[in-house]
GROMACS .gro file of C-alpha atoms in nm:
model
  155
    1MET     CA    1   0.000   0.000   0.000
    2ILE     CA    2   0.115   0.350  -0.081
    3PHE     CA    3  -0.003   0.656   0.109
    4GLU     CA    4  -0.009   0.949  -0.130
    5PRO     CA    5  -0.070   1.294   0.021
    6VAL     CA    6  -0.400   1.451  -0.077
    7THR     CA    7  -0.332   1.761  -0.286
    8GLU     CA    8  -0.551   2.001  -0.480
    9LEU     CA    9  -0.472   1.797  -0.791
   10LEU     CA   10  -0.609   1.481  -0.623
   11ILE     CA   11  -0.903   1.633  -0.432
   12GLU     CA   12  -1.158   1.503  -0.686
   13LEU     CA   13  -1.043   1.147  -0.606
   14ALA     CA   14  -1.096   1.215  -0.236
   15LEU     CA   15  -1.443   1.351  -0.313
   16GLU     CA   16  -1.531   1.036  -0.510
   17ILE     CA   17  -1.420   0.810  -0.223
   18VAL     CA   18  -1.611   1.013   0.036
   19ASN     CA   19  -1.927   1.027  -0.173
   20SER     CA   20  -1.917   0.652  -0.238
   21ASN     CA   21  -1.990   0.610   0.135
   22ARG     CA   22  -2.337   0.764   0.156
   23ARG     CA   23  -2.441   0.580   0.473
   24TYR     CA   24  -2.139   0.713   0.660
   25ASN     CA   25  -2.202   1.066   0.531
   26ILE     CA   26  -2.561   1.051   0.657
   27LEU     CA   27  -2.441   0.923   0.995
   28GLU     CA   28  -2.174   1.193   1.016
   29ASN     CA   29  -2.359   1.501   0.892
   30GLY     CA   30  -2.710   1.405   0.780
   31HIS     CA   31  -2.639   1.434   0.406
   32PRO     CA   32  -2.550   1.151   0.166
   33ILE     CA   33  -2.322   1.366  -0.051
   34ARG     CA   34  -2.042   1.601   0.053
   35SER     CA   35  -1.941   1.905  -0.148
   36ILE     CA   36  -1.595   1.965  -0.288
   37GLU     CA   37  -1.561   2.256  -0.044
   38GLU     CA   38  -1.632   2.028   0.253
   39VAL     CA   39  -1.380   1.773   0.131
   40ARG     CA   40  -1.117   2.044   0.073
   41LYS     CA   41  -1.172   2.174   0.428
   42GLU     CA   42  -1.139   1.824   0.574
   43PHE     CA   43  -0.840   1.696   0.377
   44LEU     CA   44  -0.647   2.010   0.274
   45ASN     CA   45  -0.591   2.175   0.610
   46PRO     CA   46  -0.273   2.259   0.802
   47ASN     CA   47  -0.367   2.049   1.108
   48THR     CA   48  -0.385   1.697   0.971
   49GLU     CA   49  -0.202   1.479   0.721
   50SER     CA   50  -0.441   1.329   0.468
   51PHE     CA   51  -0.350   1.049   0.233
   52LEU     CA   52  -0.509   0.864  -0.054
   53ILE     CA   53  -0.454   0.490  -0.022
   54LEU     CA   54  -0.310   0.345  -0.341
   55TYR     CA   55  -0.316  -0.032  -0.392
   56LYS     CA   56  -0.220  -0.201  -0.720
   57ASN     CA   57  -0.255   0.129  -0.911
   58GLU     CA   58  -0.607   0.192  -0.776
   59TYR     CA   59  -0.707   0.462  -0.528
   60ILE     CA   60  -0.908   0.257  -0.280
   61GLY     CA   61  -0.942   0.486   0.020
   62LEU     CA   62  -0.845   0.776   0.241
   63ILE     CA   63  -0.674   0.810   0.576
   64ASP     CA   64  -0.652   1.126   0.785
   65PHE     CA   65  -0.400   1.162   1.068
   66LEU     CA   66  -0.347   1.419   1.343
   67ALA     CA   67   0.006   1.378   1.480
   68ASN     CA   68  -0.070   1.556   1.808
   69ASN     CA   69  -0.419   1.637   1.926
   70PRO     CA   70  -0.381   1.950   2.140
   71ASN     CA   71  -0.669   1.831   2.363
   72ASP     CA   72  -0.479   1.527   2.494
   73ASN     CA   73  -0.131   1.532   2.332
   74HIS     CA   74  -0.190   1.198   2.156
   75PRO     CA   75  -0.185   1.106   1.787
   76TRP     CA   76  -0.528   1.043   1.635
   77LEU     CA   77  -0.665   0.884   1.322
   78GLY     CA   78  -0.934   1.119   1.201
   79LEU     CA   79  -1.066   0.883   0.939
   80LEU     CA   80  -0.998   0.562   0.753
   81MET     CA   81  -1.241   0.531   0.464
   82ILE     CA   82  -1.239   0.269   0.190
   83HIS     CA   83  -1.423   0.333  -0.138
   84LYS     CA   84  -1.758   0.153  -0.132
   85ASP     CA   85  -1.655  -0.061  -0.432
   86TYR     CA   86  -1.379  -0.214  -0.217
   87HIS     CA   87  -1.576  -0.280   0.104
   88SER     CA   88  -1.565  -0.624   0.271
   89LEU     CA   89  -1.253  -0.734   0.080
   90GLY     CA   90  -1.001  -0.684   0.361
   91TYR     CA   91  -0.861  -0.356   0.227
   92GLY     CA   92  -0.946  -0.159   0.540
   93LYS     CA   93  -0.751  -0.400   0.761
   94MET     CA   94  -0.459  -0.409   0.515
   95ALA     CA   95  -0.453  -0.029   0.489
   96TYR     CA   96  -0.459   0.015   0.866
   97ALA     CA   97  -0.184  -0.247   0.915
   98ALA     CA   98   0.038  -0.066   0.664
   99PHE     CA   99  -0.033   0.271   0.825
  100GLU     CA  100   0.038   0.128   1.171
  101GLU     CA  101   0.379   0.013   1.046
  102LYS     CA  102   0.441   0.367   0.920
  103LEU     CA  103   0.351   0.503   1.266
  104LYS     CA  104   0.583   0.255   1.438
  105GLN     CA  105   0.869   0.353   1.206
  106GLU     CA  106   0.803   0.715   1.303
  107ASN     CA  107   0.826   0.610   1.673
  108TYR     CA  108   0.466   0.664   1.776
  109ASP     CA  109   0.380   0.476   2.098
  110ASN     CA  110   0.005   0.473   2.051
  111VAL     CA  111  -0.278   0.601   1.837
  112ARG     CA  112  -0.636   0.697   1.916
  113ILE     CA  113  -0.955   0.711   1.716
  114GLY     CA  114  -1.304   0.841   1.783
  115VAL     CA  115  -1.594   0.646   1.635
  116LEU     CA  116  -1.949   0.777   1.615
  117GLN     CA  117  -2.143   0.590   1.883
  118LYS     CA  118  -2.409   0.488   1.630
  119ASN     CA  119  -2.148   0.340   1.393
  120LEU     CA  120  -2.145  -0.010   1.541
  121LYS     CA  121  -1.981  -0.168   1.235
  122ALA     CA  122  -1.683   0.069   1.263
  123GLN     CA  123  -1.652   0.005   1.637
  124ALA     CA  124  -1.634  -0.370   1.574
  125PHE     CA  125  -1.374  -0.309   1.300
  126TRP     CA  126  -1.143  -0.108   1.528
  127LYS     CA  127  -1.181  -0.355   1.817
  128SER     CA  128  -1.084  -0.637   1.578
  129LEU     CA  129  -0.759  -0.447   1.511
  130GLY     CA  130  -0.669  -0.433   1.880
  131PHE     CA  131  -0.810  -0.092   1.972
  132GLU     CA  132  -0.955  -0.070   2.322
  133TYR     CA  133  -1.240   0.151   2.434
  134TYR     CA  134  -1.140   0.404   2.700
  135GLY     CA  135  -1.421   0.660   2.712
  136GLU     CA  136  -1.660   0.882   2.526
  137SER     CA  137  -1.656   1.237   2.407
  138THR     CA  138  -1.851   1.466   2.180
  139TRP     CA  139  -1.755   1.582   1.832
  140GLU     CA  140  -1.963   1.838   1.648
  141GLY     CA  141  -2.257   1.764   1.875
  142LYS     CA  142  -2.242   1.385   1.833
  143VAL     CA  143  -2.139   1.124   2.090
  144VAL     CA  144  -1.814   0.953   1.998
  145ASN     CA  145  -1.664   0.640   2.152
  146CYS     CA  146  -1.288   0.678   2.197
  147PHE     CA  147  -1.047   0.392   2.135
  148GLU     CA  148  -0.671   0.360   2.175
  149LYS     CA  149  -0.410   0.112   2.058
  150ASN     CA  150  -0.065   0.071   2.211
  151LEU     CA  151   0.187   0.040   1.927
  152MET     CA  152   0.483  -0.069   2.140
  153ASP     CA  153   0.600  -0.423   2.075
  154HIS     CA  154   0.519  -0.654   2.362
  155CYS     CA  155   0.829  -0.863   2.430
   0.00000   0.00000   0.00000
């Protein structure tokens, strides 16, 4: 897997991936389709690193990463989204595993993620990858379950 930074030249690909996931968009903001302006704001900002996930010459997803959340001084995944055409084929797990290796190489000890409380499928996904629930918070008026994974090798 290759993580290619989202740029203005690639923003249309990000928009296509986001808009292929209508159910998630409805869960997140009540609308099935996001605008190009919304996607630019989310993935072309100075606070996070956003990447398109490239696998076998196909853009299959997006990952958004915040190296240091000023609220708790921990690194956070803002989003891992696989294009709807590639759901249930193991790409999400493969993409996360590759990104986790990248984090380990960059000497991160742990990573956190917030999952919308109503997104039970995503919560099961993150738990299956070794993330552990540690509390809840709110994000843009919605309840979010917070998970963390220790990235240190257990010897």
